[in-house]
């Protein structure tokens, strides 16, 4: 099994493929000031197995297009939607987020939790701008430095893993430069990382290794995840996911 398949195997049955939380999704929606009683066309881009997608179906007149590169994640989302009786509110689309097939001004809301890093924050918010209706809302979470300075070990690690990591002020400036008016921002609290993401993943390590014959490739993935977790425990003061909420305005796209 190659690395791609191993990563899918580790994450496909997880509730979340990255840090986040139900309360935080609702907080972002509240800050977005969306009329939740109105008909809403929402795209959840990089939805994974659908933690945020399924919450958004609770909006009474919402229809959600759930987009992910991996059909295996979408299959799991469809099973969960069927179990909760919301299949009619979701359509799934296996597609790369840098090649979305939507018409201009299709959506009232673009949502993307813990996924925009796959193509980069600047490219994502720039390329997706045209898919929003005038005045539409963008909600994205993005890896963010929470201090101006940080220890060299964690700075080097994330600069190599995700060179676009920056402070919130820098990210907000990018939004302003690409046709958005920022209207809200907050930092994901520790439980979104530890209790909601890392601990469940750690609980899956043994079964994951057993399923894959304790292969060198599987062990390498586990060791890489353990390193990330240890760094978070040591340096969580200095970074988190920032949740950015912005409204589309006329501007470059």
Coordinates of N, CA and C in Angstrom, one line a residue:
X1 N 0.8 -1.2 0.0 CA 0.0 0.0 0.0 C 0.9 1.2 0.0
X2 N 0.6 2.2 -0.9 CA 1.5 3.4 -1.0 C 1.0 4.4 0.0
X3 N 1.8 5.5 0.1 CA 1.6 6.5 1.2 C 0.2 7.1 1.1
X4 N -0.3 7.4 -0.1 CA -1.6 7.9 -0.3 C -2.7 7.0 0.3
X5 N -2.6 5.7 0.0 CA -3.6 4.8 0.5 C -3.5 4.6 2.0
X6 N -2.2 4.7 2.5 CA -2.1 4.5 4.0 C -2.7 5.7 4.7
X7 N -2.5 6.9 4.2 CA -3.1 8.1 4.8 C -4.6 8.0 4.8
X8 N -5.1 7.6 3.7 CA -6.6 7.4 3.6 C -7.0 6.4 4.7
X9 N -6.3 5.3 4.8 CA -6.6 4.3 5.7 C -6.6 4.8 7.2
X10 N -5.7 5.6 7.5 CA -5.6 6.2 8.8 C -6.7 7.1 9.1
X11 N -7.2 7.9 8.1 CA -8.1 9.0 8.4 C -9.6 8.8 7.9
X12 N -9.8 7.8 7.1 CA -11.1 7.8 6.5 C -12.3 7.5 7.4
X13 N -12.0 6.8 8.6 CA -13.1 6.6 9.5 C -13.1 7.5 10.7
X14 N -12.3 8.6 10.6 CA -12.3 9.6 11.6 C -13.4 10.6 11.4
X15 N -13.9 11.1 12.6 CA -14.9 12.2 12.5 C -14.3 13.5 11.9
X16 N -13.0 13.7 12.1 CA -12.4 14.9 11.6 C -11.0 14.6 11.1
X17 N -10.7 15.2 10.0 CA -9.3 15.0 9.3 C -8.4 16.2 9.7
X18 N -8.8 17.0 10.6 CA -8.0 18.1 11.1 C -8.6 18.8 12.3
X19 N -8.0 19.7 13.0 CA -8.5 20.4 14.1 C -9.8 21.1 13.8
X20 N -10.7 21.1 14.8 CA -12.0 21.8 14.7 C -13.0 21.3 15.7
X21 N -14.2 21.9 15.7 CA -15.2 21.5 16.7 C -16.5 22.0 16.3
X22 N -17.6 21.3 16.8 CA -18.9 21.7 16.5 C -19.3 23.1 16.9
X23 N -18.9 23.4 18.2 CA -19.2 24.7 18.7 C -18.5 25.8 17.9
X24 N -17.3 25.5 17.4 CA -16.5 26.5 16.7 C -17.1 26.7 15.3
X25 N -17.7 25.6 14.7 CA -18.4 25.8 13.4 C -19.6 26.7 13.6
X26 N -20.4 26.5 14.7 CA -21.5 27.4 14.9 C -21.1 28.8 15.2
X27 N -20.0 29.0 15.9 CA -19.5 30.3 16.2 C -19.1 31.1 14.9
X28 N -18.5 30.3 14.0 CA -18.1 31.0 12.7 C -19.4 31.4 12.0
X29 N -20.4 30.5 12.0 CA -21.7 30.8 11.3 C -22.3 32.0 11.9
X30 N -22.3 32.1 13.3 CA -22.8 33.3 14.0 C -22.1 34.6 13.6
X31 N -20.8 34.5 13.5 CA -20.0 35.7 13.2 C -20.2 36.1 11.7
X32 N -20.6 35.1 10.9 CA -20.8 35.4 9.4 C -22.1 36.2 9.2
X33 N -23.0 36.2 10.2 CA -24.2 37.0 10.1 C -25.1 36.6 8.9
X34 N -25.1 35.3 8.6 CA -25.9 34.8 7.6 C -27.3 34.6 8.0
X35 N -28.3 35.0 7.2 CA -29.7 34.7 7.4 C -29.9 33.2 7.3
X36 N -29.9 32.6 8.4 CA -30.0 31.1 8.4 C -31.4 30.6 8.0
X37 N -32.4 31.5 8.0 CA -33.7 31.0 7.6 C -33.9 31.1 6.1
X38 N -33.0 31.8 5.4 CA -33.1 32.0 4.0 C -32.6 30.7 3.2
X39 N -33.0 30.6 1.9 CA -32.4 29.5 1.1 C -30.9 29.8 0.9
X40 N -30.1 28.8 1.1 CA -28.6 29.0 1.1 C -28.0 27.9 0.2
X41 N -27.2 28.3 -0.7 CA -26.4 27.4 -1.5 C -25.0 27.5 -0.9
X42 N -24.5 26.4 -0.3 CA -23.2 26.3 0.4 C -22.3 25.3 -0.3
X43 N -21.0 25.6 -0.4 CA -20.0 24.7 -0.9 C -19.1 24.5 0.3
X44 N -18.9 23.2 0.7 CA -18.0 22.8 1.8 C -16.8 22.2 1.1
X45 N -15.7 23.0 0.9 CA -14.6 22.6 0.1 C -13.5 21.9 0.9
X46 N -13.1 20.7 0.5 CA -12.2 19.9 1.4 C -12.9 19.4 2.6
X47 N -14.1 18.8 2.4 CA -15.0 18.5 3.5 C -14.6 17.3 4.3
X48 N -13.7 16.4 3.7 CA -13.3 15.2 4.4 C -14.5 14.3 4.6
X49 N -14.7 13.7 5.7 CA -15.8 12.8 6.0 C -17.1 13.6 6.5
X50 N -17.0 14.9 6.5 CA -18.2 15.7 6.6 C -18.6 16.3 8.0
X51 N -17.6 16.5 8.9 CA -18.0 17.0 10.2 C -18.8 18.3 10.1
X52 N -18.2 19.3 9.3 CA -18.9 20.6 9.1 C -20.1 20.5 8.2
X53 N -20.0 19.6 7.2 CA -21.1 19.5 6.2 C -22.4 19.0 7.0
X54 N -22.2 18.1 7.8 CA -23.4 17.5 8.5 C -24.0 18.6 9.5
X55 N -23.2 19.4 10.1 CA -23.7 20.5 10.9 C -24.5 21.5 10.1
X56 N -23.9 21.8 8.9 CA -24.5 22.9 8.1 C -25.9 22.4 7.6
X57 N -26.1 21.1 7.5 CA -27.4 20.6 7.0 C -28.5 21.0 8.0
X58 N -28.2 21.4 9.3 CA -29.2 21.8 10.3 C -29.8 23.1 10.0
X59 N -29.2 23.9 9.0 CA -29.8 25.1 8.6 C -31.0 24.7 7.8
X60 N -32.2 25.3 8.1 CA -33.4 24.7 7.5 C -33.6 24.7 6.0
X61 N -33.0 25.7 5.3 CA -33.1 25.8 3.9 C -31.8 25.8 3.1
X62 N -30.8 25.1 3.7 CA -29.5 25.0 3.1 C -29.4 23.8 2.2
X63 N -28.7 23.9 1.1 CA -28.2 22.8 0.3 C -26.7 22.9 0.2
X64 N -26.1 21.8 0.5 CA -24.6 21.8 0.6 C -24.0 20.9 -0.5
X65 N -23.0 21.5 -1.2 CA -22.2 20.7 -2.1 C -20.9 20.4 -1.4
X66 N -20.7 19.1 -1.1 CA -19.6 18.7 -0.4 C -18.5 18.2 -1.3
X67 N -17.3 18.9 -1.3 CA -16.3 18.7 -2.2 C -15.0 18.1 -1.5
X68 N -14.5 17.0 -2.1 CA -13.2 16.5 -1.6 C -12.5 15.7 -2.7
X69 N -11.2 15.8 -2.6 CA -10.4 15.0 -3.6 C -10.6 13.5 -3.5
X70 N -10.9 13.0 -2.3 CA -10.8 11.6 -2.0 C -12.3 11.0 -2.0
X71 N -12.6 10.2 -3.0 CA -13.9 9.6 -3.0 C -14.2 8.8 -1.8
X72 N -13.2 8.2 -1.2 CA -13.4 7.4 0.1 C -13.9 8.2 1.2
X73 N -13.5 9.5 1.3 CA -14.1 10.4 2.3 C -15.5 10.7 2.0
X74 N -15.8 10.9 0.8 CA -17.2 11.3 0.4 C -18.1 10.1 0.6
X75 N -17.6 8.9 0.4 CA -18.4 7.7 0.6 C -18.8 7.6 2.1
X76 N -17.9 7.9 3.0 CA -18.1 7.9 4.4 C -19.1 9.0 4.8
X77 N -19.0 10.2 4.2 CA -19.9 11.2 4.4 C -21.3 10.8 4.0
X78 N -21.5 10.2 2.8 CA -22.8 9.7 2.4 C -23.4 8.7 3.3
X79 N -22.6 7.8 3.9 CA -23.1 6.9 4.9 C -23.7 7.6 6.1
X80 N -22.9 8.6 6.6 CA -23.3 9.4 7.7 C -24.5 10.2 7.5
X81 N -24.6 10.8 6.3 CA -25.8 11.5 5.9 C -27.0 10.7 5.9
X82 N -26.9 9.4 5.4 CA -28.0 8.5 5.3 C -28.5 8.1 6.7
X83 N -27.5 7.9 7.6 CA -27.8 7.6 9.0 C -28.6 8.7 9.7
X84 N -28.3 9.9 9.4 CA -28.9 11.0 10.1 C -30.1 11.6 9.3
X85 N -30.4 11.0 8.1 CA -31.6 11.4 7.4 C -31.4 12.8 6.6
X86 N -30.2 13.1 6.2 CA -30.1 14.4 5.5 C -29.5 14.3 4.1
X87 N -29.6 13.1 3.6 CA -29.1 12.8 2.2 C -29.6 13.8 1.2
X88 N -30.9 14.2 1.3 CA -31.5 15.1 0.3 C -30.9 16.5 0.4
X89 N -30.1 16.8 1.4 CA -29.6 18.2 1.6 C -28.1 18.3 1.1
X90 N -27.6 17.2 0.7 CA -26.1 17.1 0.4 C -25.9 16.5 -1.0
X91 N -25.1 17.1 -1.8 CA -24.6 16.5 -3.0 C -23.1 16.4 -2.9
X92 N -22.5 15.3 -3.2 CA -21.0 15.2 -3.1 C -20.4 15.3 -4.5
X93 N -19.1 15.8 -4.4 CA -18.4 16.1 -5.7 C -16.9 15.7 -5.4
X94 N -16.5 14.6 -6.0 CA -15.0 14.2 -5.9 C -14.2 15.1 -6.9
X95 N -13.5 16.0 -6.4 CA -12.8 17.0 -7.2 C -11.7 17.7 -6.5
X96 N -10.7 18.1 -7.2 CA -9.6 18.9 -6.6 C -10.1 20.3 -6.4
X97 N -9.7 20.9 -5.2 CA -10.2 22.2 -4.9 C -9.5 23.3 -5.8
X98 N -8.5 22.9 -6.5 CA -7.9 23.9 -7.5 C -8.4 23.8 -8.9
X99 N -9.5 23.0 -9.0 CA -10.1 22.8 -10.4 C -11.6 22.6 -10.2
X100 N -12.2 23.6 -9.5 CA -13.7 23.5 -9.2 C -14.5 23.8 -10.4
X101 N -15.6 23.0 -10.7 CA -16.3 23.2 -12.0 C -17.5 24.1 -11.9
X102 N -17.5 25.0 -10.9 CA -18.7 25.8 -10.6 C -18.8 27.0 -11.5
X103 N -20.1 27.4 -11.8 CA -20.3 28.7 -12.5 C -20.0 29.9 -11.6
X104 N -19.8 31.0 -12.2 CA -19.6 32.2 -11.4 C -20.9 32.5 -10.6
X105 N -20.7 33.1 -9.4 CA -21.8 33.5 -8.5 C -22.8 32.4 -8.2
X106 N -22.3 31.3 -7.9 CA -23.2 30.1 -7.6 C -23.6 30.1 -6.1
X107 N -22.7 30.4 -5.2 CA -22.9 30.1 -3.8 C -23.1 31.4 -2.9
X108 N -23.9 31.2 -1.9 CA -24.1 32.2 -0.9 C -23.0 32.1 0.1
X109 N -22.4 30.9 0.4 CA -21.4 30.6 1.4 C -20.4 29.6 0.8
X110 N -19.1 30.0 1.0 CA -18.0 29.0 0.7 C -17.4 28.7 2.1
X111 N -17.3 27.4 2.4 CA -16.9 26.9 3.7 C -15.7 26.0 3.5
X112 N -14.6 26.2 4.3 CA -13.5 25.3 4.2 C -12.7 25.2 5.5
X113 N -12.9 24.1 6.2 CA -12.2 24.0 7.5 C -11.0 23.1 7.4
X114 N -9.8 23.7 7.7 CA -8.6 22.9 7.8 C -8.2 22.2 6.4
X115 N -8.5 22.9 5.3 CA -8.2 22.2 4.0 C -7.6 23.2 3.0
X116 N -7.8 24.5 3.1 CA -7.3 25.4 2.1 C -5.8 25.3 1.9
X117 N -5.1 24.8 3.0 CA -3.6 24.7 2.9 C -3.2 23.8 1.7
X118 N -4.1 22.9 1.2 CA -3.7 22.0 0.2 C -3.3 22.8 -1.1
X119 N -3.9 23.9 -1.3 CA -3.5 24.7 -2.5 C -2.9 26.1 -2.1
X120 N -2.9 26.4 -0.8 CA -2.4 27.6 -0.3 C -3.5 28.6 -0.1
X121 N -3.4 29.4 1.0 CA -4.4 30.4 1.3 C -4.7 31.4 0.2
X122 N -3.6 32.0 -0.3 CA -3.7 33.1 -1.3 C -4.4 32.5 -2.5
X123 N -4.0 31.4 -3.0 CA -4.5 30.9 -4.3 C -6.0 30.5 -4.0
X124 N -6.3 29.9 -2.9 CA -7.7 29.5 -2.6 C -8.6 30.7 -2.6
X125 N -8.3 31.7 -1.8 CA -9.3 32.8 -1.6 C -9.4 33.6 -2.9
X126 N -8.3 33.7 -3.7 CA -8.3 34.4 -5.0 C -9.1 33.6 -6.0
X127 N -8.9 32.3 -6.1 CA -9.6 31.5 -7.2 C -11.0 31.3 -6.9
X128 N -11.4 31.2 -5.6 CA -12.8 30.9 -5.2 C -13.7 32.1 -5.2
X129 N -13.1 33.3 -5.2 CA -13.8 34.6 -5.2 C -15.0 34.6 -6.2
X130 N -14.7 34.2 -7.4 CA -15.8 34.3 -8.4 C -17.0 33.4 -8.2
X131 N -16.8 32.3 -7.4 CA -17.9 31.4 -7.2 C -19.0 32.0 -6.2
X132 N -18.6 33.0 -5.4 CA -19.5 33.6 -4.5 C -20.4 34.6 -5.2
X133 N -21.7 34.6 -4.7 CA -22.6 35.7 -5.1 C -22.1 37.0 -4.5
X134 N -22.5 38.1 -5.1 CA -22.2 39.4 -4.5 C -22.7 39.5 -3.0
X135 N -21.8 39.8 -2.2 CA -22.1 39.9 -0.7 C -22.0 38.5 -0.1
X136 N -21.6 37.5 -0.8 CA -21.5 36.1 -0.2 C -20.4 36.0 0.8
X137 N -20.5 35.0 1.6 CA -19.6 34.8 2.7 C -18.6 33.7 2.5
X138 N -17.3 34.0 2.9 CA -16.2 33.0 2.9 C -15.9 32.7 4.3
X139 N -15.8 31.4 4.7 CA -15.4 31.0 6.0 C -14.3 29.9 5.8
X140 N -13.1 30.2 6.2 CA -12.0 29.3 6.1 C -11.2 29.2 7.4
X141 N -10.6 28.1 7.7 CA -9.7 28.0 8.8 C -8.3 27.7 8.2
X142 N -7.3 28.3 8.8 CA -6.0 28.4 8.2 C -4.9 28.4 9.3
X143 N -3.9 27.6 9.1 CA -2.8 27.5 10.1 C -2.2 28.9 10.2
X144 N -2.1 29.4 11.5 CA -1.7 30.8 11.8 C -0.8 30.9 13.0
X145 N 0.2 31.7 12.8 CA 1.0 32.1 14.0 C 0.2 33.0 14.9
X146 N 0.2 32.7 16.2 CA -0.6 33.5 17.1 C 0.3 34.5 17.9
X147 N 1.6 34.5 17.6 CA 2.5 35.5 18.2 C 3.5 36.0 17.1
X148 N 4.1 37.2 17.4 CA 5.0 37.7 16.4 C 6.3 37.0 16.3
X149 N 6.7 36.4 17.4 CA 8.0 35.7 17.4 C 7.7 34.3 18.0
X150 N 8.6 33.3 17.6 CA 8.4 32.0 18.2 C 9.7 31.2 18.2
X151 N 9.8 30.2 18.9 CA 11.1 29.4 19.0 C 11.5 28.9 17.6
X152 N 12.8 28.7 17.4 CA 13.3 28.4 16.1 C 12.8 26.9 15.7
X153 N 12.7 26.0 16.6 CA 12.3 24.7 16.3 C 10.9 24.6 15.6
X154 N 9.9 25.3 16.2 CA 8.6 25.2 15.7 C 8.5 26.1 14.4
X155 N 9.2 27.2 14.4 CA 9.2 28.1 13.2 C 9.8 27.3 12.0
X156 N 10.9 26.6 12.2 CA 11.5 25.8 11.1 C 10.6 24.7 10.7
X157 N 10.0 24.0 11.6 CA 9.1 22.9 11.3 C 7.9 23.3 10.4
X158 N 7.2 24.4 10.8 CA 6.0 24.8 10.0 C 6.4 25.5 8.8
X159 N 7.5 26.2 8.8 CA 8.0 26.9 7.6 C 8.3 25.9 6.5
X160 N 8.8 24.7 6.9 CA 9.0 23.7 5.9 C 7.7 22.9 5.5
X161 N 6.9 22.6 6.5 CA 5.7 21.9 6.2 C 4.6 22.7 5.5
X162 N 4.5 24.0 5.8 CA 3.5 24.9 5.2 C 4.1 26.3 5.1
X163 N 4.8 26.6 4.1 CA 5.5 27.9 4.0 C 4.5 29.1 4.1
X164 N 3.2 29.0 3.8 CA 2.3 30.1 3.9 C 1.8 30.4 5.3
X165 N 2.3 29.7 6.3 CA 1.9 30.0 7.6 C 2.3 31.4 7.9
X166 N 1.4 32.2 8.5 CA 1.6 33.6 8.8 C 0.8 34.0 10.0
X167 N 0.9 35.3 10.4 CA 0.1 35.8 11.4 C -1.3 36.2 10.9
X168 N -2.2 36.4 11.8 CA -3.6 36.7 11.4 C -3.6 38.1 10.6
X169 N -2.8 39.0 11.1 CA -2.8 40.3 10.4 C -2.4 40.2 8.9
X170 N -1.4 39.3 8.7 CA -1.0 39.1 7.3 C -2.1 38.4 6.5
X171 N -2.8 37.4 7.1 CA -3.9 36.7 6.4 C -5.0 37.7 6.1
X172 N -5.4 38.5 7.1 CA -6.5 39.5 6.9 C -6.1 40.5 5.7
X173 N -4.8 40.9 5.7 CA -4.4 41.7 4.6 C -4.6 41.1 3.2
X174 N -4.3 39.8 3.1 CA -4.5 39.1 1.9 C -6.0 39.1 1.5
X175 N -6.8 38.8 2.5 CA -8.3 38.9 2.2 C -8.7 40.2 1.6
X176 N -8.2 41.3 2.3 CA -8.5 42.6 1.8 C -8.0 42.9 0.4
X177 N -6.9 42.3 0.1 CA -6.3 42.6 -1.2 C -7.0 41.8 -2.4
X178 N -7.8 40.8 -2.0 CA -8.4 39.9 -3.0 C -9.9 39.9 -3.0
X179 N -10.5 41.1 -2.7 CA -11.9 41.3 -2.9 C -12.8 40.8 -1.8
X180 N -12.3 40.8 -0.5 CA -13.1 40.5 0.6 C -13.0 41.6 1.7
X181 N -14.1 41.7 2.4 CA -14.1 42.6 3.6 C -14.2 41.6 4.8
X182 N -13.1 41.5 5.6 CA -13.1 40.7 6.8 C -14.2 41.1 7.8
X183 N -14.9 40.2 8.4 CA -16.0 40.5 9.3 C -15.8 39.8 10.6
X184 N -14.9 38.8 10.7 CA -14.7 38.1 11.9 C -13.5 37.2 11.9
X185 N -12.9 36.9 13.1 CA -11.8 36.1 13.2 C -11.7 35.6 14.6
X186 N -11.3 34.3 14.8 CA -11.0 33.8 16.1 C -10.1 32.6 16.0
X187 N -9.5 32.2 17.1 CA -8.5 31.1 17.1 C -9.1 29.9 17.6
X188 N -8.9 28.7 17.0 CA -9.4 27.5 17.6 C -8.7 27.2 18.9
X189 N -9.5 26.9 19.9 CA -9.0 26.6 21.2 C -8.3 25.2 21.2
X190 N -7.6 24.9 22.3 CA -6.8 23.7 22.4 C -7.6 22.4 22.2
X191 N -8.8 22.3 22.7 CA -9.6 21.1 22.6 C -9.8 20.7 21.2
X192 N -9.9 21.7 20.3 CA -10.1 21.4 18.9 C -8.9 20.6 18.3
X193 N -7.8 20.8 18.9 CA -6.6 20.0 18.4 C -6.5 18.7 19.2
X194 N -6.5 18.8 20.5 CA -6.1 17.6 21.4 C -7.3 16.6 21.5
X195 N -8.4 17.1 22.0 CA -9.5 16.2 22.2 C -10.2 15.8 20.9
X196 N -10.3 16.7 20.0 CA -11.2 16.4 18.8 C -10.4 15.8 17.6
X197 N -9.1 16.0 17.6 CA -8.3 15.5 16.5 C -7.1 14.6 16.9
X198 N -6.2 15.0 17.7 CA -5.0 14.2 18.0 C -5.3 13.0 18.8
X199 N -6.1 13.1 19.9 CA -6.4 12.0 20.7 C -7.1 10.9 19.9
X200 N -8.2 11.2 19.2 CA -8.8 10.1 18.4 C -7.9 9.5 17.4
X201 N -7.0 10.3 16.8 CA -6.0 9.7 15.9 C -5.0 8.8 16.6
X202 N -4.6 9.2 17.7 CA -3.6 8.3 18.5 C -4.3 7.0 18.9
X203 N -5.6 7.1 19.1 CA -6.3 5.8 19.5 C -6.4 4.9 18.3
X204 N -6.2 5.4 17.1 CA -6.3 4.5 15.9 C -5.0 4.0 15.4
X205 N -3.9 4.4 16.0 CA -2.6 4.0 15.6 C -2.4 2.5 15.6
X206 N -2.7 1.9 16.7 CA -2.4 0.4 16.8 C -3.2 -0.4 15.8
X207 N -4.5 -0.1 15.6 CA -5.2 -0.9 14.6 C -4.7 -0.5 13.2
X208 N -4.4 0.7 13.0 CA -3.8 1.1 11.7 C -2.5 0.3 11.4
X209 N -1.6 0.2 12.3 CA -0.4 -0.5 12.1 C -0.7 -2.0 12.0
X210 N -1.6 -2.6 12.7 CA -1.9 -4.0 12.6 C -2.5 -4.3 11.2
X211 N -3.4 -3.4 10.8 CA -4.0 -3.7 9.5 C -3.0 -3.7 8.3
X212 N -2.0 -2.9 8.5 CA -1.0 -2.7 7.5 C 0.3 -3.5 7.8
X213 N 0.2 -4.5 8.6 CA 1.4 -5.4 8.8 C 2.6 -4.8 9.4
X214 N 2.3 -3.6 10.2 CA 3.4 -2.9 10.8 C 4.5 -2.6 9.8
X215 N 4.2 -2.3 8.6 CA 5.2 -2.0 7.6 C 6.0 -0.7 7.9
X216 N 7.1 -0.7 7.2 CA 7.9 0.5 7.4 C 7.2 1.8 7.0
X217 N 6.4 1.7 5.9 CA 5.7 2.9 5.5 C 4.6 3.3 6.5
X218 N 3.9 2.4 7.0 CA 2.9 2.7 8.0 C 3.5 3.2 9.3
X219 N 4.6 2.7 9.7 CA 5.3 3.2 10.9 C 5.8 4.6 10.7
X220 N 6.3 4.9 9.5 CA 6.8 6.2 9.1 C 5.6 7.3 9.3
X221 N 4.5 6.9 8.8 CA 3.3 7.8 8.9 C 3.0 8.1 10.4
X222 N 3.0 7.0 11.2 CA 2.7 7.2 12.6 C 3.7 8.0 13.3
X223 N 5.0 7.8 13.0 CA 6.0 8.6 13.6 C 5.9 10.1 13.2
X224 N 5.6 10.3 12.0 CA 5.4 11.7 11.6 C 4.3 12.4 12.3
X225 N 3.2 11.7 12.5 CA 2.1 12.2 13.3 C 2.4 12.4 14.7
X226 N 3.2 11.5 15.3 CA 3.6 11.6 16.7 C 4.5 12.8 16.9
X227 N 5.4 13.1 15.9 CA 6.2 14.3 16.0 C 5.4 15.5 16.0
X228 N 4.4 15.6 15.1 CA 3.6 16.8 15.0 C 2.8 17.0 16.3
X229 N 2.3 15.9 16.9 CA 1.6 16.0 18.2 C 2.5 16.5 19.3
X230 N 3.7 16.0 19.3 CA 4.7 16.4 20.4 C 5.0 17.9 20.2
X231 N 5.2 18.3 19.0 CA 5.5 19.7 18.8 C 4.3 20.6 19.2
X232 N 3.1 20.2 18.9 CA 2.0 20.9 19.4 C 2.0 21.0 20.9
X233 N 2.2 19.9 21.6 CA 2.2 20.0 23.0 C 3.2 20.9 23.6
X234 N 4.3 21.0 22.9 CA 5.4 21.9 23.4 C 5.2 23.4 23.0
X235 N 4.6 23.6 21.9 CA 4.6 25.0 21.3 C 3.2 25.5 21.0
X236 N 2.1 25.0 21.6 CA 0.8 25.4 21.2 C 0.5 26.8 21.5
X237 N 1.3 27.5 22.3 CA 1.1 28.9 22.6 C 1.3 29.7 21.3
X238 N 2.1 29.2 20.4 CA 2.6 30.0 19.3 C 1.8 29.9 18.0
X239 N 0.9 28.9 17.9 CA 0.2 28.7 16.6 C -1.1 28.0 16.9
X240 N -2.0 28.1 15.9 CA -3.3 27.3 15.9 C -3.9 27.5 14.5
X241 N -5.1 27.0 14.4 CA -5.9 27.4 13.2 C -6.6 28.7 13.6
X242 N -6.5 29.7 12.7 CA -7.3 30.9 12.7 C -8.5 30.6 11.8
X243 N -9.7 31.1 12.3 CA -10.9 31.0 11.5 C -11.2 32.4 11.0
X244 N -11.3 32.5 9.7 CA -11.4 33.8 9.0 C -12.8 33.9 8.3
X245 N -13.6 34.9 8.6 CA -14.9 35.1 8.1 C -14.9 36.4 7.3
X246 N -15.2 36.4 6.0 CA -15.2 37.6 5.2 C -16.3 37.6 4.2
X247 N -16.7 38.8 3.8 CA -17.8 39.0 2.8 C -17.2 39.4 1.5
X248 N -17.7 38.9 0.4 CA -17.2 39.3 -0.9 C -17.6 40.7 -1.3
X249 N -16.7 41.4 -1.8 CA -16.9 42.8 -2.3 C -16.3 42.8 -3.7
X250 N -16.6 43.9 -4.4 CA -16.0 44.1 -5.7 C -14.5 44.3 -5.6
X251 N -13.7 43.6 -6.4 CA -12.2 43.7 -6.3 C -11.6 42.7 -7.2
X252 N -10.2 42.6 -7.1 CA -9.5 41.6 -7.9 C -9.9 40.2 -7.5
X253 N -9.9 39.3 -8.5 CA -10.2 37.9 -8.2 C -9.3 37.0 -9.0

